[in-house]
mmCIF file of C-alpha atoms in Angstrom:
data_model
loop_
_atom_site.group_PDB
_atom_site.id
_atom_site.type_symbol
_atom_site.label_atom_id
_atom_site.label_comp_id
_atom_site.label_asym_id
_atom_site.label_seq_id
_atom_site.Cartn_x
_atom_site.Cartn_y
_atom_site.Cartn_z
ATOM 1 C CA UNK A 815 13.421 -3.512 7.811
ATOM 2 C CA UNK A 816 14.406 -4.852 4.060
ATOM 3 C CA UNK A 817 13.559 -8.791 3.729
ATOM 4 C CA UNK A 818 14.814 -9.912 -0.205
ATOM 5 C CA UNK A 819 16.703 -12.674 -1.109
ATOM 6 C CA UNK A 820 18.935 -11.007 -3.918
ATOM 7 C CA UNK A 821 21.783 -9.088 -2.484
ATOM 8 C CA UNK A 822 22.242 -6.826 -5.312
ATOM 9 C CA UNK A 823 18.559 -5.671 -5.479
ATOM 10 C CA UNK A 824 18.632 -5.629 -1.357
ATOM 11 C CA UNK A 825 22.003 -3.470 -1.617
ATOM 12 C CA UNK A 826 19.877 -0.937 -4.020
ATOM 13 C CA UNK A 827 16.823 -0.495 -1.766
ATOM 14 C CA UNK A 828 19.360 -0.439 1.095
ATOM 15 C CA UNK A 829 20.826 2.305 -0.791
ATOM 16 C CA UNK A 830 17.427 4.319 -1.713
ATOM 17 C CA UNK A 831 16.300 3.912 2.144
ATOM 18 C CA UNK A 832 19.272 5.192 3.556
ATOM 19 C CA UNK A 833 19.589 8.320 1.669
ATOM 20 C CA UNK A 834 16.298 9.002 2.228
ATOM 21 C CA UNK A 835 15.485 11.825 5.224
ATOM 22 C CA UNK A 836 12.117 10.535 6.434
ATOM 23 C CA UNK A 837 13.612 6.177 6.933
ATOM 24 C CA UNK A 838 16.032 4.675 8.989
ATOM 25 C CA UNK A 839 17.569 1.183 7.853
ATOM 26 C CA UNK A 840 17.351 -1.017 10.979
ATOM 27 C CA UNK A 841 17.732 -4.176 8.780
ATOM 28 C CA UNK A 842 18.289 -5.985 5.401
ATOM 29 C CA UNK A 843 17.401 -9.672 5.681
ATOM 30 C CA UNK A 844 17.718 -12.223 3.193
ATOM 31 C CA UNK A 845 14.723 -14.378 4.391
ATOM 32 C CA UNK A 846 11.673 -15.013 6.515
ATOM 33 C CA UNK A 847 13.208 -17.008 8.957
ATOM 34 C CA UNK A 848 15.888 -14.347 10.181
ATOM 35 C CA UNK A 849 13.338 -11.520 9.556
ATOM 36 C CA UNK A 850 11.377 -13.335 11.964
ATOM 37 C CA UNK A 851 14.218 -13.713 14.316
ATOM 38 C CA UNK A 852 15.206 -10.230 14.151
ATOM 39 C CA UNK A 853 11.652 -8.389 14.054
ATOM 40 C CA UNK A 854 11.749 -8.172 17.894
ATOM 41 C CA UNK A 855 14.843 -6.917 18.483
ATOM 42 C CA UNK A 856 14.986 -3.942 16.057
ATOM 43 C CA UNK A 857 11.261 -3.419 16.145
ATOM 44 C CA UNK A 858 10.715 -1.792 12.305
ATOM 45 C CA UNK A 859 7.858 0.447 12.280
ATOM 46 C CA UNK A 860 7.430 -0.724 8.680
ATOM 47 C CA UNK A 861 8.875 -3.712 6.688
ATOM 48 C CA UNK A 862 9.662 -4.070 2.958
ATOM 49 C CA UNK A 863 8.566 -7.498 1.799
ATOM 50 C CA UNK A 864 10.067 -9.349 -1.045
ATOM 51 C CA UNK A 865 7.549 -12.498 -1.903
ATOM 52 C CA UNK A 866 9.787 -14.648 -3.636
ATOM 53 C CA UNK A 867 11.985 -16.070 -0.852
ATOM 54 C CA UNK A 868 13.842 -18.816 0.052
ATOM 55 C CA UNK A 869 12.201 -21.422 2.397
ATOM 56 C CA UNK A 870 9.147 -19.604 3.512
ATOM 57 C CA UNK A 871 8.095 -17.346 0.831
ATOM 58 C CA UNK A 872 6.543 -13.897 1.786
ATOM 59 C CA UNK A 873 2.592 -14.827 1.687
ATOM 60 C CA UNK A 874 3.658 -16.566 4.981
ATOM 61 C CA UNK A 875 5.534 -14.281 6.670
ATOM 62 C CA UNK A 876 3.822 -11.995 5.969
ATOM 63 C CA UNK A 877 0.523 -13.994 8.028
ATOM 64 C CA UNK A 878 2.879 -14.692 10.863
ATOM 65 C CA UNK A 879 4.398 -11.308 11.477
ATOM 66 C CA UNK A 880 0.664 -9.854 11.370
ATOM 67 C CA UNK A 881 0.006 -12.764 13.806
ATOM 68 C CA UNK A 882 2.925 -12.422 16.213
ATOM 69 C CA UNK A 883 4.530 -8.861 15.592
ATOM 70 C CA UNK A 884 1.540 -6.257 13.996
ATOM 71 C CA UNK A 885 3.680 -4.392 11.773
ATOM 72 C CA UNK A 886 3.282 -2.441 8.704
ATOM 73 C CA UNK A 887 4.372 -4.319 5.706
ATOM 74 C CA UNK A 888 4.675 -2.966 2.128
ATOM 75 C CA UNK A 889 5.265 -5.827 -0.429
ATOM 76 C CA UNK A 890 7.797 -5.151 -3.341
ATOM 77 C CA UNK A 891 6.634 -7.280 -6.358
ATOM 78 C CA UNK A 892 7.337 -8.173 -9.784
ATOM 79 C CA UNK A 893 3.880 -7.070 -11.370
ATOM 80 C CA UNK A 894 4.481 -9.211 -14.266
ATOM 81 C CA UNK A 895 5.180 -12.183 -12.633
ATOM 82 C CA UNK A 896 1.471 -13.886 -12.669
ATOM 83 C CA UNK A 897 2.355 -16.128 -10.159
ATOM 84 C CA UNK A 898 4.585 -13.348 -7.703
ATOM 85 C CA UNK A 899 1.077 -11.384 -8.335
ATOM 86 C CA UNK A 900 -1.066 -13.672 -6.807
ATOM 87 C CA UNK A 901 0.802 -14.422 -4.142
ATOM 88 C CA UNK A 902 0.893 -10.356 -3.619
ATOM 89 C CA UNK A 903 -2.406 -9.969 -3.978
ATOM 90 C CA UNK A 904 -2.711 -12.832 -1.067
ATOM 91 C CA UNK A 905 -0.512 -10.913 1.237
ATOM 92 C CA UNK A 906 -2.376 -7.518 0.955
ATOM 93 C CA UNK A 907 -5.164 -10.050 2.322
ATOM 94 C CA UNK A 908 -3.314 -11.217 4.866
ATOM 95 C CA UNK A 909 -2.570 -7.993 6.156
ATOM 96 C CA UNK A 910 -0.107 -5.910 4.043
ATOM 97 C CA UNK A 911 -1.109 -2.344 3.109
ATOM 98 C CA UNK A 912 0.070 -1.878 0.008
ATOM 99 C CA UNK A 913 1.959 -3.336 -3.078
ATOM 100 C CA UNK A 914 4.779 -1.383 -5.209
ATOM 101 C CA UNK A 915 6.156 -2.252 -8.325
ATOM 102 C CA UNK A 916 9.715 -3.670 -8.203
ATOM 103 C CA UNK A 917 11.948 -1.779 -11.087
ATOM 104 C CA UNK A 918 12.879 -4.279 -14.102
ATOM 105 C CA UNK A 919 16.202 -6.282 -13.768
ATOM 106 C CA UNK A 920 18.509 -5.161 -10.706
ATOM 107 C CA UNK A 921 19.620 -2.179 -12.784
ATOM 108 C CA UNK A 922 20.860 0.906 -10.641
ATOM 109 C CA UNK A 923 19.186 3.224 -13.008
ATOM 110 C CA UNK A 924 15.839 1.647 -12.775
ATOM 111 C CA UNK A 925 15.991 2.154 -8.903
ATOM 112 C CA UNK A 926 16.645 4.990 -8.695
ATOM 113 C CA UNK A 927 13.776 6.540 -11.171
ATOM 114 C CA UNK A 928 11.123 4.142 -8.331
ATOM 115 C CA UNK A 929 12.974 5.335 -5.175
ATOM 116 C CA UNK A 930 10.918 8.632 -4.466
ATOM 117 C CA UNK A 931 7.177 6.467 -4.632
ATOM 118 C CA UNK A 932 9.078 3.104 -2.986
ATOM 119 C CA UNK A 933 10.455 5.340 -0.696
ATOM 120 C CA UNK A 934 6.800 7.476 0.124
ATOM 121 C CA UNK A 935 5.102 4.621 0.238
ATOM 122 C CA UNK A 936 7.201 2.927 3.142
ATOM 123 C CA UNK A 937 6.842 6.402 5.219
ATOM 124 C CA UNK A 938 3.357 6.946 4.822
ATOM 125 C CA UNK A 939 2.701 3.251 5.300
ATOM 126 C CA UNK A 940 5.018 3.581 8.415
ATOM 127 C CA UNK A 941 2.442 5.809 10.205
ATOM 128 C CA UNK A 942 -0.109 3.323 9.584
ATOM 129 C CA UNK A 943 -1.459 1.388 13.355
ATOM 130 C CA UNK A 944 -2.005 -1.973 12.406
ATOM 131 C CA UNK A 945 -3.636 -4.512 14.661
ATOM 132 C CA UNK A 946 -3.160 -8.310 15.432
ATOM 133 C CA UNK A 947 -4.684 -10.485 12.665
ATOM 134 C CA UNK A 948 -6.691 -13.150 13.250
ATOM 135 C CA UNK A 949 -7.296 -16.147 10.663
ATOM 136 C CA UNK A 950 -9.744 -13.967 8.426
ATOM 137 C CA UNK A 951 -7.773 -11.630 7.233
ATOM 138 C CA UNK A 952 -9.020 -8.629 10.237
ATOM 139 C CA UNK A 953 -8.345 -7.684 13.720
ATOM 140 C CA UNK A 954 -11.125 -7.980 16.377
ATOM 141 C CA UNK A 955 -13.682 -4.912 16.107
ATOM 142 C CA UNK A 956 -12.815 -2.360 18.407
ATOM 143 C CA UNK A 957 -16.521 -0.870 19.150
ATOM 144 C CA UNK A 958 -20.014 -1.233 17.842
ATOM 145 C CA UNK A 959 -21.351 -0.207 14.612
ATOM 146 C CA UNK A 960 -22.696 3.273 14.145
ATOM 147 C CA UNK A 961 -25.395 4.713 12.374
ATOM 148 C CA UNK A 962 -24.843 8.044 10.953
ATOM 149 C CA UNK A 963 -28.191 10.111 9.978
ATOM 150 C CA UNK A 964 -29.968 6.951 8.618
ATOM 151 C CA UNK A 965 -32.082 7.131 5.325
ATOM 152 C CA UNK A 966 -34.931 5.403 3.910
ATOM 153 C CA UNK A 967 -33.668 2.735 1.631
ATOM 154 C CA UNK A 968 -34.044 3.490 -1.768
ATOM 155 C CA UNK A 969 -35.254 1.479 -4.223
ATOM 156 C CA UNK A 970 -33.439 -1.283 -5.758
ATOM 157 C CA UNK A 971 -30.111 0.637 -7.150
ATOM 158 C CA UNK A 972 -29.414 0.286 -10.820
ATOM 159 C CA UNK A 973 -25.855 0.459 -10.178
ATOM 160 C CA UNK A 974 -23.365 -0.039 -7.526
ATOM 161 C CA UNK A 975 -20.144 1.806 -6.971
ATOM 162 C CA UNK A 976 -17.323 1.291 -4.869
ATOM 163 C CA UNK A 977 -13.920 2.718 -3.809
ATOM 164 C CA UNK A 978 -11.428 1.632 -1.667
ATOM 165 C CA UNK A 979 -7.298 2.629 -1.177
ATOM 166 C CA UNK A 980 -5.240 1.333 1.378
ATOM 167 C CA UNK A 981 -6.116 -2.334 2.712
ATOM 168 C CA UNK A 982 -8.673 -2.308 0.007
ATOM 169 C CA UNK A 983 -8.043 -5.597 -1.555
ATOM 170 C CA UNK A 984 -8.676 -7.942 0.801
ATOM 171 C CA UNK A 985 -11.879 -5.447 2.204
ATOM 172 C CA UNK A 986 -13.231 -5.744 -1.373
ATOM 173 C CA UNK A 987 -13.134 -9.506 -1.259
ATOM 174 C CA UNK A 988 -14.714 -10.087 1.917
ATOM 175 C CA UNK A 989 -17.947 -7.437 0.539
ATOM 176 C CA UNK A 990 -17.557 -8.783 -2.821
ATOM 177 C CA UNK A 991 -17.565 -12.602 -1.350
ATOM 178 C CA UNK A 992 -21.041 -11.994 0.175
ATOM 179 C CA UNK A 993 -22.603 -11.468 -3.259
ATOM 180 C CA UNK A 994 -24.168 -14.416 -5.373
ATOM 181 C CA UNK A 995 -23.403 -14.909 -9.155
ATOM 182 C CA UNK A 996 -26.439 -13.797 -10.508
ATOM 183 C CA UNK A 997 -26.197 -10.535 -8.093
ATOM 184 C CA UNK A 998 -29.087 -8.573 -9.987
ATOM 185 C CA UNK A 999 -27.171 -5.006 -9.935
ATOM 186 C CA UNK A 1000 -23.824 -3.818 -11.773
ATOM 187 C CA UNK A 1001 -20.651 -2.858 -9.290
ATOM 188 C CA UNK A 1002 -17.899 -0.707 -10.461
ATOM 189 C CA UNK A 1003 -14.650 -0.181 -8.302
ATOM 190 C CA UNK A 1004 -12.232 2.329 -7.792
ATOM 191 C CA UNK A 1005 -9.076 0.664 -6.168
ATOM 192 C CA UNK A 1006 -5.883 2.366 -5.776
ATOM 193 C CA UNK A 1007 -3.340 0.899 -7.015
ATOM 194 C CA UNK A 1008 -0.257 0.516 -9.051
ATOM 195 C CA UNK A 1009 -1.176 0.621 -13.230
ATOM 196 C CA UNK A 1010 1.176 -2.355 -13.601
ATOM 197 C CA UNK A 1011 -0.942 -4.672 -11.220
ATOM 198 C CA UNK A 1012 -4.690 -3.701 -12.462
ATOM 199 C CA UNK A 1013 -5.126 -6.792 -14.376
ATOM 200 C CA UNK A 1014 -3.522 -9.362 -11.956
ATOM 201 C CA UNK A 1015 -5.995 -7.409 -8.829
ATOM 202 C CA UNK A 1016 -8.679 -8.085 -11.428
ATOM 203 C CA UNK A 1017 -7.984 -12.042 -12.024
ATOM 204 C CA UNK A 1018 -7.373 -12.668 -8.418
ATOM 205 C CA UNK A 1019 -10.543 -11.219 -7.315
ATOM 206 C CA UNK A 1020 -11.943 -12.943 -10.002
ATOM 207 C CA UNK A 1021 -10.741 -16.270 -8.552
ATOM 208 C CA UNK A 1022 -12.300 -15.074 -5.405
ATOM 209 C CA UNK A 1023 -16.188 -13.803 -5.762
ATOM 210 C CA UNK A 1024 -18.762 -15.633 -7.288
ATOM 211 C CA UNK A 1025 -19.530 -12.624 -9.443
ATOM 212 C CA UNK A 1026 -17.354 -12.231 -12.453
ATOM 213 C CA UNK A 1027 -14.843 -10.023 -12.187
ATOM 214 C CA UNK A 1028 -12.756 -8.093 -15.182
ATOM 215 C CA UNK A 1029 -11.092 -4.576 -15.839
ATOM 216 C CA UNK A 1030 -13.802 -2.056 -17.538
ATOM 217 C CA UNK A 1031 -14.103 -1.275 -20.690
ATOM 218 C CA UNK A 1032 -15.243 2.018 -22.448
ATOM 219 C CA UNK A 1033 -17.900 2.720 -23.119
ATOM 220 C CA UNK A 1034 -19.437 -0.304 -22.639
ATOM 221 C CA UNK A 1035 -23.256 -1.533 -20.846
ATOM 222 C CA UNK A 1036 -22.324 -2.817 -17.197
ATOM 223 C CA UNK A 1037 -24.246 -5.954 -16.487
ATOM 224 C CA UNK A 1038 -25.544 -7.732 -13.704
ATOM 225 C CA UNK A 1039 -23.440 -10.408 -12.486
ATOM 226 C CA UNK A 1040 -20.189 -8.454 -13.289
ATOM 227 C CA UNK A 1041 -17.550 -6.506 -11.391
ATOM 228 C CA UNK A 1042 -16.150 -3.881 -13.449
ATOM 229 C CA UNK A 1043 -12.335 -2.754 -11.956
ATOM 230 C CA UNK A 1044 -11.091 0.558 -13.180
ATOM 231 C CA UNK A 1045 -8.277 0.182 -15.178
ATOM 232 C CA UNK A 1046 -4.275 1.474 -13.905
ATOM 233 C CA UNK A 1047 -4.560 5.375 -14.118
ATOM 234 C CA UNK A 1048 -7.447 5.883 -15.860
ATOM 235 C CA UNK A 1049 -11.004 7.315 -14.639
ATOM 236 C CA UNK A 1050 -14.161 4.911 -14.321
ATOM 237 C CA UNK A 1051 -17.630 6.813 -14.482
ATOM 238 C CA UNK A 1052 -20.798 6.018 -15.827
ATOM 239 C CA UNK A 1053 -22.297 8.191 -18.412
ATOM 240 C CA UNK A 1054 -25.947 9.531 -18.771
ATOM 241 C CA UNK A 1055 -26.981 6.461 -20.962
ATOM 242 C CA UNK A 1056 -25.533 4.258 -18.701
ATOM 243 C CA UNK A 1057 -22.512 2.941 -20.159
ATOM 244 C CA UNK A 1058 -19.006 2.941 -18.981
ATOM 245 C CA UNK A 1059 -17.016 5.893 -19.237
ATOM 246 C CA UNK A 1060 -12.852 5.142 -19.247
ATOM 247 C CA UNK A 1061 -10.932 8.525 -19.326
ATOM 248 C CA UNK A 1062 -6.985 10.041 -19.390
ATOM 249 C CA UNK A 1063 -8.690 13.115 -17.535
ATOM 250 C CA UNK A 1064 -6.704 14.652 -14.981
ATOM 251 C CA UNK A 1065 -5.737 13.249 -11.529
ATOM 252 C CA UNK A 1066 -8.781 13.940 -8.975
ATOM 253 C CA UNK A 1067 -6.477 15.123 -5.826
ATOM 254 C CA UNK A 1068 -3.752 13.315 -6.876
ATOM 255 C CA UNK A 1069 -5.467 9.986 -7.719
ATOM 256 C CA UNK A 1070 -6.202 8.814 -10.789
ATOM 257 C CA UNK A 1071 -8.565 6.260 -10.493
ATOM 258 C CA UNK A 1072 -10.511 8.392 -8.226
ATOM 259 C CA UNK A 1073 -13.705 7.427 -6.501
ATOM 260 C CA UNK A 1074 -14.572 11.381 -6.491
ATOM 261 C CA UNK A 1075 -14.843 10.354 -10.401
ATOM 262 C CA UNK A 1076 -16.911 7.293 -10.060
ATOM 263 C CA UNK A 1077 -19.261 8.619 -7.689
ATOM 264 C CA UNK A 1078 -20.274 12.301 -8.839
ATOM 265 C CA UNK A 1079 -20.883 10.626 -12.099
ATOM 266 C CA UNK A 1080 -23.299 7.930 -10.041
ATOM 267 C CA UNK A 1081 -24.710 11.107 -8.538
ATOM 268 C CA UNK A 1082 -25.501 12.753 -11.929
ATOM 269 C CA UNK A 1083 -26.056 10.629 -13.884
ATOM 270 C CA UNK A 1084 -27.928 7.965 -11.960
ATOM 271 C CA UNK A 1085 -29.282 9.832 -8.907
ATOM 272 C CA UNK A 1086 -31.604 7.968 -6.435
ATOM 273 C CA UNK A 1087 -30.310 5.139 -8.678
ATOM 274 C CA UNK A 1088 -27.424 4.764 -7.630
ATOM 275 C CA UNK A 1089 -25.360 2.974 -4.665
ATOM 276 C CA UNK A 1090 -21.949 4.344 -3.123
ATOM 277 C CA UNK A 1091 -19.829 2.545 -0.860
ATOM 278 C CA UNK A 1092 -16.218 3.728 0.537
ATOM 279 C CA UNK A 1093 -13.825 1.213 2.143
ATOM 280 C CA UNK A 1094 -11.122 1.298 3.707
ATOM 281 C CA UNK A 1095 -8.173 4.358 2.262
ATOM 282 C CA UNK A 1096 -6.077 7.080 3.353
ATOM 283 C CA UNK A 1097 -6.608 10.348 2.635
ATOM 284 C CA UNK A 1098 -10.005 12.042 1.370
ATOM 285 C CA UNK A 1099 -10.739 10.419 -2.005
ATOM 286 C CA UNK A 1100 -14.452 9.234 -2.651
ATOM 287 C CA UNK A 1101 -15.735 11.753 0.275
ATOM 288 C CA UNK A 1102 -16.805 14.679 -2.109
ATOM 289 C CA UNK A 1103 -18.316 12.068 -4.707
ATOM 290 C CA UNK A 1104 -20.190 10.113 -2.169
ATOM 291 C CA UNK A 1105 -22.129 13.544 -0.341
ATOM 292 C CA UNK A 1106 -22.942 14.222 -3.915
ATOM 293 C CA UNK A 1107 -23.911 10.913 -4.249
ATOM 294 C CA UNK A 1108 -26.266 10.854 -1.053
ATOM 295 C CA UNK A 1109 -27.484 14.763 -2.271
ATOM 296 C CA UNK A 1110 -28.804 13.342 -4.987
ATOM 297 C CA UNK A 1111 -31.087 10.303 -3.603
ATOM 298 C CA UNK A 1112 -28.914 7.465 -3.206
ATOM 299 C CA UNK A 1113 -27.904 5.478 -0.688
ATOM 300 C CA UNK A 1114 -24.389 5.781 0.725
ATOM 301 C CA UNK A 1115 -22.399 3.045 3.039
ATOM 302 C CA UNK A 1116 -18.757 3.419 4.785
ATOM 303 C CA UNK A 1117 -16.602 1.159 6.889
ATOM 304 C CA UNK A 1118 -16.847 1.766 10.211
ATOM 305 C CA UNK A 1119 -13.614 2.765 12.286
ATOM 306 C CA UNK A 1120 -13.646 -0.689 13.889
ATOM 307 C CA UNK A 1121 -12.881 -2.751 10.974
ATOM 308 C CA UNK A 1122 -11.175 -0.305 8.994
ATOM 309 C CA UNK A 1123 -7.219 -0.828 8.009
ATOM 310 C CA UNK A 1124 -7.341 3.486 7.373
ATOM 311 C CA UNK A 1125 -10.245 4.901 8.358
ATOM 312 C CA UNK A 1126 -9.066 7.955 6.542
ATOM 313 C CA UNK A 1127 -11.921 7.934 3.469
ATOM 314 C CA UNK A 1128 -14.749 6.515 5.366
ATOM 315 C CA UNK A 1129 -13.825 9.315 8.112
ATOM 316 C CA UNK A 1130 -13.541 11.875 5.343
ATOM 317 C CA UNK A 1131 -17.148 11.219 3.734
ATOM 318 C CA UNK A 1132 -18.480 11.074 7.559
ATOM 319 C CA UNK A 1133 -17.760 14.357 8.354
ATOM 320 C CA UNK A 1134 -19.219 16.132 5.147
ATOM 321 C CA UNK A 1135 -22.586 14.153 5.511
ATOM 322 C CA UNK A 1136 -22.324 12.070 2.580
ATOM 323 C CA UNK A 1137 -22.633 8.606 4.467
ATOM 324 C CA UNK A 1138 -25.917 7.239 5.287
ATOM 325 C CA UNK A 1139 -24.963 4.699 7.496
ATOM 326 C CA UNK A 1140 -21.266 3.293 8.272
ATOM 327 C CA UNK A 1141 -21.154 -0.373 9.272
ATOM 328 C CA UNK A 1142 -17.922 -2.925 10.093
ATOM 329 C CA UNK A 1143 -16.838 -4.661 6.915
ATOM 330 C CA UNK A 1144 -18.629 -8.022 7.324
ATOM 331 C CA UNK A 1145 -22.279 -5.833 7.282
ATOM 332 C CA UNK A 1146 -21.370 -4.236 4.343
ATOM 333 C CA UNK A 1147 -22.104 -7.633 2.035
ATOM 334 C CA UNK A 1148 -26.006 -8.521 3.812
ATOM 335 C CA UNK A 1149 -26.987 -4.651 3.578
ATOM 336 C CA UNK A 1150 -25.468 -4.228 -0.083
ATOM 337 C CA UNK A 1151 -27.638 -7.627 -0.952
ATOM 338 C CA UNK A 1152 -30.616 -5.976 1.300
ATOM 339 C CA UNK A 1153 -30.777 -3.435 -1.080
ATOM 340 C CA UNK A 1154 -30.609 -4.787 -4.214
ATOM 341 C CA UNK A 1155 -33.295 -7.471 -3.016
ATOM 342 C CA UNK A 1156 -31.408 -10.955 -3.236
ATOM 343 C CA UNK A 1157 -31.274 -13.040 -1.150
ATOM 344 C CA UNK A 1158 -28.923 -13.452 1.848
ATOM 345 C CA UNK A 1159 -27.987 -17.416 1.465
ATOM 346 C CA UNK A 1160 -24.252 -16.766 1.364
ATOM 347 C CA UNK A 1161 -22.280 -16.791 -1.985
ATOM 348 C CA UNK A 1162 -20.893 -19.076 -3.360
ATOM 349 C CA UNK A 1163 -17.296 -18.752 -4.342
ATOM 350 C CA UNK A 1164 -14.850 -20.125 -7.162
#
């Protein structure tokens, strides 16, 4: 199912859809409202979300079709639109998967160079189980957590890393959220994601955490207090000296950022030092890096299955040994402040 207001731009991604062998068109809407209407009849396995709509804009429908109808929902945004950003980054936390870049201008030509990753991205998304959402943001947990050959806690980590894919976004804010201002340990973070949105992800976290929250720079000293966001298609790492490392290197199985990156740096470079956790993602990124990462010393978390949007990178890591212990999302925040040593008072947020 299409929902956009414009009819020329929902006449182009009709067209992209259609030709496409792995999608079906069931629908193009024009608005919330009839979306709504129509989402039980021709029962999409994935929807393509405009957020600037008529009447009830997409941030909404999106929360009331993950209330009413669980469905996969990919949001098509304007990444230079500060305020269409926001809103984007508010539907990914109220239970969208992903967000895709929408071409520039209603040209044909500029639709057609994005329909192969628009078009990807609403098949892979389409295989996606999603579960009702409740007002947080996450579905009910679907079994306890589980421990998976537990560690002694090292000591306080110098440096915290963290990577995270699909439902990542609203994941990181909910760990992030937990920590205080003056958290006394560095986090970087490896979040997939479109280049064009990097800086907006990085502002509207920032309006989220108490922790200050910007896009890394090279080779620059990480400080505590700060979250450091790898920029669009580059690398983050952290070099022997402890400063940021930003590289063009080459895509790390087909990612670039790639938690692989971030962590086997953590795991040479900072060894018993350092702290990994993987969140929520498709595919295997981060699982190499973070059984490197637990090789060397450190301590290694995971999402558990039960609170997981794709338990695809947590699962990953799992199997090769690298996780110490996985745990549902909201135990991530009290064991991440556990082992840097602050206290657990609850953050407070902007």
């Amino acid at each position: 199912m299409i929902v956009e207001d414009s009819a020329v731009v929902r006449h182009l991604l009709s067209h992209i859809v259609s030709r496409d062998p792995r999608l079906q068109l069931v629908a193009a809407i024009p608005s919330a409202e009839e979306a709504l209407a129509e989402i039980t009849r021709v029962r999409p396995d994935v929807i393509s979300m405009d957020i600037r709509l008529p009447g009830m804009d997409g941030l909404e429908a999106t929360r009331r079709i993950m209330a009413e109808h669980p469905t996969p929902i990919v949001v098509i945004a304007d990444a230079v639109e500060e305020g269409g950003l926001r809103i984007s980054m508010n539907a990914l936390r109220a239970g969208a998967l992903t967000v895709v870049e929408k071409p520039l201008g209603p040209s044909r030509e500029g639709w057609e160079r994005a329909a192969e990753g628009i078009c990807t991205q609403l098949f892979i998304m389409s295989q996606v189980p999603v579960i009702r959402r409740r007002a947080g943001g996450l579905g009910a947990p679907r079994s306890a957590p589980q421990l998976v050959f537990p560690l002694p806690t090292p000591s306080q980590p110098a440096l915290v890393g963290i990577g995270a894919s699909t439902g990542g976004p609203p994941a990181l804010a909910r760990v992030l959220g937990a920590l205080p201002a003056d958290f006394p340990v560095p986090v970087l973070v490896v979040q997939h994601m479109g280049a064009p949105f990097m800086e907006g992800f990085a502002a509207w976290l920032d309006g989220l955490v108490a922790p200050r929250v910007t896009v890394a720079q090279d080779r620059t000293l990480p400080r505590a207090g700060h979250v450091y966001v790898a920029p669009g298609d580059r690398h983050l790492g952290i070099t022997a000296g402890g400063l940021m490392q930003v590289s063009e290197a080459p895509p790390v199985g087909g990612q670039r950022p790639a938690a692989d990156v971030l962590f086997q740096t953590m795991a040479r470079n900072l060894g018993p030092r350092g702290m990994g956790i993987l969140l929520t993602g498709m595919g295997e990124d981060g699982a190499r890096g973070l059984t490197a990462l637990r090789n060397a010393g450190g301590l290694t978390l995971a999402e558990d299955e039960t609170t997981a949007v794709v338990y695809g990178m947590p699962a990953a890591a799992a199997r090769l040994g690298g996780v110490s212990s996985l745990l549902p999302l909201d135990l991530i925040g009290p064991r991440l402040l556990k082992a840097a040593g602050s206290p657990e008072t609850g953050a407070r947020t902007k």
